[in-house]
Amino acid sequence: MTFANGYSTRRVDTMMGTRTENKTQARKSASPNFVSANGTRVGRPTSPSRDRLIYVLTCLVGHHVEVHVKNGSIISGIFHATNADGDFEIVLKMAQVIKDGSVRERKSDHDNIKKPQPMVIPARELVQVLAKDVSLSSDEFTAGQSCEKQKDLMTDSVISHSHHLDMARELAPWMPDEEDPECPELENIFDGSFDRKWDQFETNEALFGVKSTFNEELYTTKLERGPQMRDIEKLALKIAREIEGEETQDLHLAEERGFSYHDDFDLDEESRYSAVRREVNDTGFRENENSDMEAYGSGIFAGSLGLATSGSCSDSLSKQIGNETQASSTSSSVVEEACLHTLADKGLGLSSVDANNELKSDCIARSPSFDDEIRLDDNQIKDQGGKSERMAIQDSQTSIDVNMSIKLEEVSISAPLYDPSSSSQGNIVTESSDSPVRGKFPAASESVDPPIRQGSSTSSSEYVRAESNRPFLSPSTSCGSLSSEKSTLNPNAKEFKLNPNAKSFTPSSSVRLHAAVPDGSFYQASNVNAVQHMHGLPPGMGVGPSFSHQPVFYNPQAAQIQSPQAYIHPNGPVYGQQMIVGQHPQFYYVQSYPPEMPHKGRKF
Amino acid sequence: MEGGNGEELAVGCVLSLRTTLGDEIEGQIIAYDRPSNILVIHILLALVNPMSLLFLFDVSLSSILFFDRSATQEGSSKAGPRRNIRLLKANYIQDFTYLRKAGDPIDPNKCYIDLAGLQAREEASMRQAEIEAERIGVGVTSEAQSIFDALSKTLPVHWDKTVIVVMNEVRVSSPYLPENVSGGTPAANDRVKKVLDFERKRLQARVPG
């Protein structure tokens, strides 16, 4: 609400000597409407000069001012009111005497501090009033007032979108001042080598007596340190290097690895560096899935020291297998390559597992160069063999894929390294017997180097061809194709018994199935442990790209279901192989962790 | 300076004046009210007498002069950013020099008062001042206040008369030595002791003697 003073017609050449016409004018225009700051009407004959003074004083209301008084004291406070009718006494709120004129000696400031209180300064004491940063006209007002009004609540978005609100704040990109001596550290912060001598916990304890209860193993896999540690570590580093040197379609990974991405320089900072997920279509998902697999690949193989890690790989793979099962023309993904050629290092001799699996046969060609790689113990080989198998299934024939996936799963599951019982893995487990498959799989994990990789030998030409023929797809998609037609894949899983009492699952946008659980209880202990090792492996298939990350809790009443047959994600694509839940509504998605899977490619 | 200054004190004139307090000011007249003898001047340049500020600033007694320059253009009636304003009782003007004449510093056509805005601003200032007042201990030494300020950087502290209360549990009473820390859980107590010790050392290092 604005209030106009009647200044518009006032002549301003002189203030002195109220000219008659000015007086009349002023009185007419000013006196009837003008209300002084403290609410009293200006009854006296006003002069334009007085009006101006009153105006200025009004502008000062709420402003922090300093009042100098006759005895030399200075009082600081918030200007509250003045007596415009009288002699212009000043009323201040939250006022304090900051300098006492009667005291000559210099004293410690705080000895005299009293609580701030309202003060009235009589006109005869007044010497001068000082005010800083006062805005006197409407131009200054609008910029100032609106800013001040909202100063308390200004958020960044408000400031940056100032065009909406006319904030009149000129935004300029931040530039550092001349090299502040303290700032250069920021530039070099990563240049120095990692200081292994500094222990943050020790420091904290010394400084503040805070004892740390940090145990690394609570948060990550326990490293098995043993005689083979060095070998394993070397191998892991090698694998990591290979993976990190790969080409990638993912924007972020490409940047990390130093590849220029796609010659597409339309990307602004946001798409390059924002963590906000923008891709919602399948294509995007595939691309990201690809990177996911890479991430997993490097993560898993580089740290191929724990079972859980391998387990997680299989888990994630299985999960991804669930997607896009109809990836009929899935091509080998980079991840697959990664996994494959890393596995190839193991010197595994893979024989063709399935005659129908063209790719398998392609992969058989063993790269001699890999034979002299570090040999891992059998477990790991088998382990990774299983995984590579899984990943290697980039076949266009879905059924084959399915079969293969089943077998792969079988291998991985039955690998002795896997603690989690196969029951928990559930989804893409074949019921075919383990042993023959196992025998075949390790061989099949022969990796075929992608043609793009330098230094990798032996790519079978067929493989290359196969790869080029197929549209680029992430391994997840290809793995997705592995989703089995057969629902009961896990030979060790308990047989599914329909539980008519279990609540029917109603897909909702947020998959919070625990709401559907009748008594809200969670999956029971034994299974939970098993599932934990799976790192979120869903027994069900068909996780759509937009799968929500909510853990879904198993209905204990339906506990017989060790491997739910199919989970149709409400937002995900429905693939042919999956069992459509018709009569059997109790398909719960078991998951104890938020899925790592739809991890859009950003490996931190 | 007595009356009859006619033209010299017209609105818009730029003057250089000296007050009886010793300040030298150069500024433009915004308003002059004869009956109350108050001159409203928009400060362009001010040399403040260091003697008058001796008690305000923690500086040595050397004569330090500083300038107080406003951000707006001289003599321009264009409304710019904020200004520094002084309301001076004209009887405290020792002498002045008329420098030049310029236009009206405030445009009468644009003078609006937003009462609601003013009240809001006042409330906001009050709130802010109250918050700051909370931080100042009443009747405590400046050393105590420094300790309080140092502690408040990392711990939630408030005053209880002359006792510093940390995290609502631990109390530090005068003379604010680690021995005076009491209350709270042992862990909190120890922590406050350590921080107090640390801050004291730091203060001593910074202000020796």
mmCIF file of C-alpha atoms in Angstrom, chain A residues 41-361:
data_model
loop_
_atom_site.group_PDB
_atom_site.id
_atom_site.type_symbol
_atom_site.label_atom_id
_atom_site.label_comp_id
_atom_site.label_asym_id
_atom_site.label_seq_id
_atom_site.Cartn_x
_atom_site.Cartn_y
_atom_site.Cartn_z
ATOM 1 C CA ARG A 41 -1.910 14.523 12.277
ATOM 2 C CA VAL A 42 0.093 17.445 11.334
ATOM 3 C CA GLY A 43 -2.021 20.190 12.684
ATOM 4 C CA ARG A 44 0.372 23.046 12.413
ATOM 5 C CA PRO A 45 0.658 25.044 9.342
ATOM 6 C CA THR A 46 3.078 23.083 7.388
ATOM 7 C CA SER A 47 5.675 24.327 5.119
ATOM 8 C CA PRO A 48 7.108 22.414 2.319
ATOM 9 C CA SER A 49 10.336 22.275 4.133
ATOM 10 C CA ARG A 50 8.746 20.808 7.134
ATOM 11 C CA ASP A 51 6.996 18.361 4.969
ATOM 12 C CA ARG A 52 10.231 17.261 3.564
ATOM 13 C CA LEU A 53 11.680 16.800 6.952
ATOM 14 C CA ILE A 54 8.727 14.791 8.014
ATOM 15 C CA TYR A 55 8.985 12.769 4.886
ATOM 16 C CA VAL A 56 12.611 11.982 5.505
ATOM 17 C CA LEU A 57 11.922 11.072 9.068
ATOM 18 C CA THR A 58 9.166 8.775 7.963
ATOM 19 C CA CYS A 59 11.486 7.061 5.618
ATOM 20 C CA LEU A 60 13.729 6.354 8.518
ATOM 21 C CA VAL A 61 11.216 4.360 10.479
ATOM 22 C CA GLY A 62 12.609 0.948 11.204
ATOM 23 C CA HIS A 63 16.048 2.038 10.224
ATOM 24 C CA HIS A 64 19.047 1.672 12.369
ATOM 25 C CA VAL A 65 20.265 5.103 13.377
ATOM 26 C CA GLU A 66 22.735 6.762 15.615
ATOM 27 C CA VAL A 67 21.714 9.764 17.590
ATOM 28 C CA HIS A 68 24.276 12.176 18.860
ATOM 29 C CA VAL A 69 23.260 14.146 21.841
ATOM 30 C CA LYS A 70 24.465 17.249 23.459
ATOM 31 C CA ASN A 71 26.673 15.726 26.051
ATOM 32 C CA GLY A 72 28.574 13.831 23.456
ATOM 33 C CA SER A 73 26.914 10.496 23.925
ATOM 34 C CA ILE A 74 25.924 8.443 21.010
ATOM 35 C CA ILE A 75 22.848 6.334 21.159
ATOM 36 C CA SER A 76 22.228 3.629 18.670
ATOM 37 C CA GLY A 77 18.877 2.108 18.004
ATOM 38 C CA ILE A 78 16.036 1.535 15.642
ATOM 39 C CA PHE A 79 14.174 4.629 14.690
ATOM 40 C CA HIS A 80 10.630 4.249 15.766
ATOM 41 C CA ALA A 81 8.862 7.575 15.815
ATOM 42 C CA THR A 82 9.192 11.281 16.018
ATOM 43 C CA ASN A 83 7.006 14.023 17.230
ATOM 44 C CA ALA A 84 6.275 15.914 14.110
ATOM 45 C CA ASP A 85 3.886 18.174 15.892
ATOM 46 C CA GLY A 86 6.408 19.268 18.362
ATOM 47 C CA ASP A 87 10.047 19.566 18.357
ATOM 48 C CA PHE A 88 10.900 16.359 16.728
ATOM 49 C CA GLU A 89 11.866 14.306 19.619
ATOM 50 C CA ILE A 90 13.257 11.039 18.578
ATOM 51 C CA VAL A 91 11.917 7.784 19.839
ATOM 52 C CA LEU A 92 14.201 4.834 19.428
ATOM 53 C CA LYS A 93 13.624 1.211 20.110
ATOM 54 C CA MET A 94 16.217 -1.312 21.146
ATOM 55 C CA ALA A 95 18.472 1.599 21.872
ATOM 56 C CA GLN A 96 21.755 1.530 23.617
ATOM 57 C CA VAL A 97 24.234 4.134 24.582
ATOM 58 C CA ILE A 98 27.277 3.122 22.708
ATOM 59 C CA LYS A 99 29.347 5.988 23.766
ATOM 60 C CA ASP A 100 28.860 7.817 26.932
ATOM 61 C CA GLY A 101 29.775 11.416 26.522
ATOM 62 C CA SER A 102 30.157 11.983 30.189
ATOM 63 C CA VAL A 103 32.892 9.457 30.501
ATOM 64 C CA ARG A 104 36.185 10.600 29.261
ATOM 65 C CA GLU A 105 38.265 7.573 29.875
ATOM 66 C CA ARG A 106 38.337 4.733 27.532
ATOM 67 C CA LYS A 107 36.583 1.830 29.056
ATOM 68 C CA SER A 108 36.025 -1.685 28.119
ATOM 69 C CA ASP A 109 32.943 -1.751 26.017
ATOM 70 C CA HIS A 110 31.105 -4.369 27.823
ATOM 71 C CA ASP A 111 31.316 -2.963 31.232
ATOM 72 C CA ASN A 112 28.712 -0.502 30.307
ATOM 73 C CA ILE A 113 26.467 -2.623 28.271
ATOM 74 C CA LYS A 114 22.930 -2.516 29.328
ATOM 75 C CA LYS A 115 20.001 -4.204 27.893
ATOM 76 C CA PRO A 116 18.617 -2.450 24.871
ATOM 77 C CA GLN A 117 15.478 -0.551 25.598
ATOM 78 C CA PRO A 118 13.294 2.091 24.068
ATOM 79 C CA MET A 119 14.625 5.578 24.498
ATOM 80 C CA VAL A 120 13.289 9.022 23.888
ATOM 81 C CA ILE A 121 15.661 11.760 23.006
ATOM 82 C CA PRO A 122 14.284 15.217 23.633
ATOM 83 C CA ALA A 123 14.710 17.752 20.984
ATOM 84 C CA ARG A 124 16.927 19.970 23.023
ATOM 85 C CA GLU A 125 19.422 17.204 23.517
ATOM 86 C CA LEU A 126 19.520 16.334 19.912
ATOM 87 C CA VAL A 127 22.586 17.196 17.967
ATOM 88 C CA GLN A 128 22.365 15.024 14.948
ATOM 89 C CA VAL A 129 20.916 11.811 13.664
ATOM 90 C CA LEU A 130 22.968 9.625 11.411
ATOM 91 C CA ALA A 131 21.417 7.051 9.138
ATOM 92 C CA LYS A 132 23.117 4.911 6.562
ATOM 93 C CA ASP A 133 21.743 3.390 3.415
ATOM 94 C CA VAL A 134 18.455 5.158 3.422
ATOM 95 C CA SER A 135 16.259 5.002 0.412
ATOM 96 C CA LEU A 136 14.331 8.163 -0.037
ATOM 97 C CA SER A 137 12.363 7.978 -3.195
ATOM 98 C CA SER A 138 10.185 5.379 -4.722
ATOM 99 C CA ASP A 139 12.905 4.141 -7.012
ATOM 100 C CA GLU A 140 15.083 3.394 -4.127
ATOM 101 C CA PHE A 141 12.124 2.059 -2.289
ATOM 102 C CA THR A 142 10.939 -0.580 -4.618
ATOM 103 C CA ALA A 143 14.326 -2.049 -4.928
ATOM 104 C CA GLY A 144 15.000 -1.768 -1.278
ATOM 105 C CA GLN A 145 11.715 -2.549 0.304
ATOM 106 C CA SER A 146 10.877 -5.619 -1.586
ATOM 107 C CA CYS A 147 14.287 -6.967 -0.887
ATOM 108 C CA GLU A 148 14.067 -6.167 2.727
ATOM 109 C CA LYS A 149 10.615 -7.458 3.104
ATOM 110 C CA GLN A 150 11.575 -10.807 1.871
ATOM 111 C CA LYS A 151 15.042 -10.792 3.200
ATOM 112 C CA ASP A 152 14.192 -13.247 5.845
ATOM 113 C CA LEU A 153 12.806 -15.798 3.521
ATOM 114 C CA MET A 154 14.768 -15.393 0.358
ATOM 115 C CA THR A 155 15.612 -18.678 -1.156
ATOM 116 C CA ASP A 156 18.079 -19.271 -3.890
ATOM 117 C CA SER A 157 15.447 -19.969 -6.421
ATOM 118 C CA VAL A 158 13.742 -16.752 -5.583
ATOM 119 C CA ILE A 159 16.894 -14.847 -6.082
ATOM 120 C CA SER A 160 17.868 -16.463 -9.293
ATOM 121 C CA HIS A 161 14.415 -16.148 -10.715
ATOM 122 C CA SER A 162 14.283 -12.561 -9.853
ATOM 123 C CA HIS A 163 12.587 -11.736 -13.077
ATOM 124 C CA HIS A 164 9.449 -13.126 -11.600
ATOM 125 C CA LEU A 165 9.468 -10.851 -8.661
ATOM 126 C CA ASP A 166 11.323 -7.825 -9.791
ATOM 127 C CA MET A 167 13.961 -8.155 -7.196
ATOM 128 C CA ALA A 168 16.276 -5.757 -8.948
ATOM 129 C CA ARG A 169 19.251 -7.776 -7.994
ATOM 130 C CA GLU A 170 21.797 -7.988 -10.692
ATOM 131 C CA LEU A 171 23.197 -11.484 -10.763
ATOM 132 C CA ALA A 172 26.669 -11.994 -12.026
ATOM 133 C CA PRO A 173 28.585 -15.210 -12.091
ATOM 134 C CA TRP A 174 30.936 -15.524 -9.214
ATOM 135 C CA MET A 175 34.514 -14.739 -9.921
ATOM 136 C CA PRO A 176 37.142 -15.192 -7.319
ATOM 137 C CA ASP A 177 38.864 -12.148 -5.981
ATOM 138 C CA GLU A 178 42.513 -11.623 -6.615
ATOM 139 C CA GLU A 179 44.182 -14.696 -5.496
ATOM 140 C CA ASP A 180 43.223 -14.849 -1.919
ATOM 141 C CA PRO A 181 46.118 -16.525 -0.222
ATOM 142 C CA GLU A 182 43.812 -18.993 1.374
ATOM 143 C CA CYS A 183 42.022 -19.991 -1.732
ATOM 144 C CA PRO A 184 44.733 -21.662 -3.732
ATOM 145 C CA GLU A 185 44.370 -24.657 -1.541
ATOM 146 C CA LEU A 186 41.114 -25.358 -3.190
ATOM 147 C CA GLU A 187 42.784 -25.610 -6.528
ATOM 148 C CA ASN A 188 45.410 -27.967 -5.398
ATOM 149 C CA ILE A 189 43.417 -29.994 -3.063
ATOM 150 C CA PHE A 190 43.662 -33.079 -5.161
ATOM 151 C CA ASP A 191 47.155 -32.589 -6.297
ATOM 152 C CA GLY A 192 48.801 -33.700 -3.165
ATOM 153 C CA SER A 193 49.079 -37.337 -2.610
ATOM 154 C CA PHE A 194 46.822 -38.935 -0.177
ATOM 155 C CA ASP A 195 48.146 -38.329 3.259
ATOM 156 C CA ARG A 196 48.099 -41.684 4.822
ATOM 157 C CA LYS A 197 49.442 -40.488 8.093
ATOM 158 C CA TRP A 198 46.505 -38.395 9.086
ATOM 159 C CA ASP A 199 43.830 -40.210 10.936
ATOM 160 C CA GLN A 200 40.694 -38.251 11.363
ATOM 161 C CA PHE A 201 39.541 -40.373 14.213
ATOM 162 C CA GLU A 202 42.675 -39.904 16.161
ATOM 163 C CA THR A 203 42.519 -36.218 15.626
ATOM 164 C CA ASN A 204 38.981 -35.977 16.719
ATOM 165 C CA GLU A 205 39.645 -37.996 19.768
ATOM 166 C CA ALA A 206 42.614 -35.896 20.701
ATOM 167 C CA LEU A 207 40.835 -32.649 20.182
ATOM 168 C CA PHE A 208 37.474 -33.412 21.577
ATOM 169 C CA GLY A 209 37.628 -36.742 23.271
ATOM 170 C CA VAL A 210 35.218 -38.286 20.875
ATOM 171 C CA LYS A 211 35.704 -41.998 20.541
ATOM 172 C CA SER A 212 34.913 -43.449 17.234
ATOM 173 C CA THR A 213 33.034 -46.654 16.764
ATOM 174 C CA PHE A 214 33.619 -46.814 13.072
ATOM 175 C CA ASN A 215 34.038 -50.236 11.652
ATOM 176 C CA GLU A 216 34.693 -50.304 7.984
ATOM 177 C CA GLU A 217 33.304 -53.735 7.590
ATOM 178 C CA LEU A 218 29.905 -52.567 8.553
ATOM 179 C CA TYR A 219 29.658 -50.618 5.412
ATOM 180 C CA THR A 220 31.434 -52.558 2.833
ATOM 181 C CA THR A 221 32.544 -56.004 1.965
ATOM 182 C CA LYS A 222 35.017 -57.626 4.176
ATOM 183 C CA LEU A 223 38.222 -58.076 2.349
ATOM 184 C CA GLU A 224 39.684 -61.474 2.578
ATOM 185 C CA ARG A 225 43.304 -60.920 3.087
ATOM 186 C CA GLY A 226 45.330 -63.956 2.426
ATOM 187 C CA PRO A 227 48.235 -65.258 0.519
ATOM 188 C CA GLN A 228 46.512 -64.636 -2.731
ATOM 189 C CA MET A 229 45.764 -61.079 -1.910
ATOM 190 C CA ARG A 230 48.406 -59.627 -4.110
ATOM 191 C CA ASP A 231 47.453 -61.653 -7.076
ATOM 192 C CA ILE A 232 43.860 -60.826 -6.687
ATOM 193 C CA GLU A 233 44.645 -57.231 -6.286
ATOM 194 C CA LYS A 234 46.721 -57.117 -9.382
ATOM 195 C CA LEU A 235 44.048 -58.781 -11.308
ATOM 196 C CA ALA A 236 41.467 -56.470 -9.991
ATOM 197 C CA LEU A 237 43.492 -53.470 -10.977
ATOM 198 C CA LYS A 238 43.907 -54.840 -14.413
ATOM 199 C CA ILE A 239 40.259 -55.357 -14.805
ATOM 200 C CA ALA A 240 39.546 -51.955 -13.467
ATOM 201 C CA ARG A 241 41.866 -50.392 -15.928
ATOM 202 C CA GLU A 242 40.310 -52.227 -18.768
ATOM 203 C CA ILE A 243 36.896 -51.185 -17.811
ATOM 204 C CA GLU A 244 37.795 -47.643 -17.256
ATOM 205 C CA GLY A 245 39.439 -47.446 -20.588
ATOM 206 C CA GLU A 246 36.392 -48.494 -22.431
ATOM 207 C CA GLU A 247 34.343 -46.354 -24.580
ATOM 208 C CA THR A 248 31.063 -45.470 -23.184
ATOM 209 C CA GLN A 249 27.917 -43.852 -24.297
ATOM 210 C CA ASP A 250 27.205 -42.465 -20.968
ATOM 211 C CA LEU A 251 27.912 -38.839 -20.695
ATOM 212 C CA HIS A 252 29.241 -38.824 -17.227
ATOM 213 C CA LEU A 253 31.443 -41.800 -17.570
ATOM 214 C CA ALA A 254 32.814 -40.467 -20.772
ATOM 215 C CA GLU A 255 33.803 -37.323 -19.094
ATOM 216 C CA GLU A 256 35.424 -39.143 -16.269
ATOM 217 C CA ARG A 257 37.431 -41.173 -18.647
ATOM 218 C CA GLY A 258 38.361 -38.284 -20.800
ATOM 219 C CA PHE A 259 36.475 -39.262 -23.898
ATOM 220 C CA SER A 260 34.713 -36.566 -25.735
ATOM 221 C CA TYR A 261 31.145 -37.403 -25.927
ATOM 222 C CA HIS A 262 29.452 -37.775 -29.205
ATOM 223 C CA ASP A 263 30.583 -34.469 -30.579
ATOM 224 C CA ASP A 264 27.440 -33.148 -29.179
ATOM 225 C CA PHE A 265 28.232 -29.842 -27.721
ATOM 226 C CA ASP A 266 24.709 -28.830 -27.112
ATOM 227 C CA LEU A 267 24.965 -29.965 -23.608
ATOM 228 C CA ASP A 268 24.823 -27.278 -21.081
ATOM 229 C CA GLU A 269 26.213 -27.522 -17.648
ATOM 230 C CA GLU A 270 23.112 -28.976 -16.284
ATOM 231 C CA SER A 271 22.968 -31.989 -18.475
ATOM 232 C CA ARG A 272 26.614 -32.521 -18.035
ATOM 233 C CA TYR A 273 26.869 -32.241 -14.328
ATOM 234 C CA SER A 274 23.484 -32.378 -12.816
ATOM 235 C CA ALA A 275 22.515 -35.368 -10.819
ATOM 236 C CA VAL A 276 18.918 -34.978 -11.781
ATOM 237 C CA ARG A 277 17.655 -37.871 -13.782
ATOM 238 C CA ARG A 278 16.066 -36.813 -16.945
ATOM 239 C CA GLU A 279 15.831 -39.927 -18.998
ATOM 240 C CA VAL A 280 12.547 -41.614 -18.762
ATOM 241 C CA ASN A 281 12.351 -43.517 -21.974
ATOM 242 C CA ASP A 282 13.705 -46.895 -22.663
ATOM 243 C CA THR A 283 16.541 -45.715 -24.759
ATOM 244 C CA GLY A 284 17.850 -43.618 -22.035
ATOM 245 C CA PHE A 285 17.532 -46.382 -19.657
ATOM 246 C CA ARG A 286 19.426 -48.682 -21.849
ATOM 247 C CA GLU A 287 22.241 -46.326 -22.156
ATOM 248 C CA ASN A 288 22.433 -45.884 -18.531
ATOM 249 C CA GLU A 289 22.062 -49.473 -17.899
ATOM 250 C CA ASN A 290 25.082 -49.939 -19.938
ATOM 251 C CA SER A 291 27.041 -47.771 -17.666
ATOM 252 C CA ASP A 292 25.522 -49.484 -14.763
ATOM 253 C CA MET A 293 26.919 -52.663 -15.917
ATOM 254 C CA GLU A 294 30.256 -51.120 -16.407
ATOM 255 C CA ALA A 295 30.138 -49.772 -13.007
ATOM 256 C CA TYR A 296 29.221 -53.070 -11.682
ATOM 257 C CA GLY A 297 31.757 -54.770 -13.752
ATOM 258 C CA SER A 298 34.583 -52.710 -12.520
ATOM 259 C CA GLY A 299 33.275 -52.631 -9.079
ATOM 260 C CA ILE A 300 32.731 -56.240 -8.888
ATOM 261 C CA PHE A 301 35.735 -57.518 -10.579
ATOM 262 C CA ALA A 302 38.082 -55.054 -9.251
ATOM 263 C CA GLY A 303 37.056 -56.001 -5.864
ATOM 264 C CA SER A 304 36.613 -59.579 -6.628
ATOM 265 C CA LEU A 305 37.447 -60.485 -3.192
ATOM 266 C CA GLY A 306 34.188 -61.043 -1.594
ATOM 267 C CA LEU A 307 31.367 -63.208 -2.363
ATOM 268 C CA ALA A 308 28.906 -60.557 -1.816
ATOM 269 C CA THR A 309 30.297 -58.455 -4.526
ATOM 270 C CA SER A 310 30.000 -61.150 -7.011
ATOM 271 C CA GLY A 311 26.664 -61.851 -5.628
ATOM 272 C CA SER A 312 25.676 -58.350 -6.184
ATOM 273 C CA CYS A 313 26.739 -58.500 -9.733
ATOM 274 C CA SER A 314 24.649 -61.432 -10.353
ATOM 275 C CA ASP A 315 21.880 -59.845 -8.514
ATOM 276 C CA SER A 316 21.969 -56.732 -10.470
ATOM 277 C CA LEU A 317 22.289 -58.652 -13.595
ATOM 278 C CA SER A 318 19.383 -60.731 -12.744
ATOM 279 C CA LYS A 319 17.451 -57.711 -12.008
ATOM 280 C CA GLN A 320 18.292 -56.241 -15.242
ATOM 281 C CA ILE A 321 17.545 -59.413 -16.899
ATOM 282 C CA GLY A 322 14.094 -58.864 -15.782
ATOM 283 C CA ASN A 323 13.797 -55.834 -17.909
ATOM 284 C CA GLU A 324 13.178 -55.831 -21.491
ATOM 285 C CA THR A 325 13.145 -59.440 -21.883
ATOM 286 C CA GLN A 326 12.119 -59.055 -25.372
ATOM 287 C CA ALA A 327 15.369 -57.532 -26.287
ATOM 288 C CA SER A 328 15.454 -59.721 -29.208
ATOM 289 C CA SER A 329 18.104 -57.974 -31.011
ATOM 290 C CA THR A 330 20.171 -57.047 -28.148
ATOM 291 C CA SER A 331 23.690 -56.509 -28.948
ATOM 292 C CA SER A 332 26.513 -57.022 -26.686
ATOM 293 C CA SER A 333 26.848 -54.136 -24.470
ATOM 294 C CA VAL A 334 29.945 -52.579 -23.339
ATOM 295 C CA VAL A 335 29.393 -54.084 -20.021
ATOM 296 C CA GLU A 336 29.131 -57.402 -21.426
ATOM 297 C CA GLU A 337 32.363 -56.837 -23.097
ATOM 298 C CA ALA A 338 33.799 -55.668 -19.938
ATOM 299 C CA CYS A 339 32.722 -58.635 -18.075
ATOM 300 C CA LEU A 340 33.614 -60.929 -20.805
ATOM 301 C CA HIS A 341 37.062 -59.842 -21.387
ATOM 302 C CA THR A 342 37.788 -59.495 -17.815
ATOM 303 C CA LEU A 343 36.630 -62.947 -17.359
ATOM 304 C CA ALA A 344 38.700 -64.005 -20.208
ATOM 305 C CA ASP A 345 41.612 -63.223 -18.094
ATOM 306 C CA LYS A 346 40.828 -66.111 -16.018
ATOM 307 C CA GLY A 347 41.961 -68.414 -18.638
ATOM 308 C CA LEU A 348 38.756 -70.220 -18.630
ATOM 309 C CA GLY A 349 38.152 -72.569 -21.328
ATOM 310 C CA LEU A 350 34.607 -72.316 -22.181
ATOM 311 C CA SER A 351 32.924 -74.671 -24.322
ATOM 312 C CA SER A 352 29.789 -74.007 -26.053
ATOM 313 C CA VAL A 353 27.036 -74.381 -23.648
ATOM 314 C CA ASP A 354 24.158 -74.447 -25.832
ATOM 315 C CA ALA A 355 24.214 -75.339 -29.360
ATOM 316 C CA ASN A 356 21.580 -72.833 -30.056
ATOM 317 C CA ASN A 357 23.520 -70.099 -28.621
ATOM 318 C CA GLU A 358 25.380 -68.604 -31.448
ATOM 319 C CA LEU A 359 26.991 -66.127 -29.335
ATOM 320 C CA LYS A 360 28.229 -68.702 -27.085
ATOM 321 C CA SER A 361 29.969 -70.410 -29.845
#
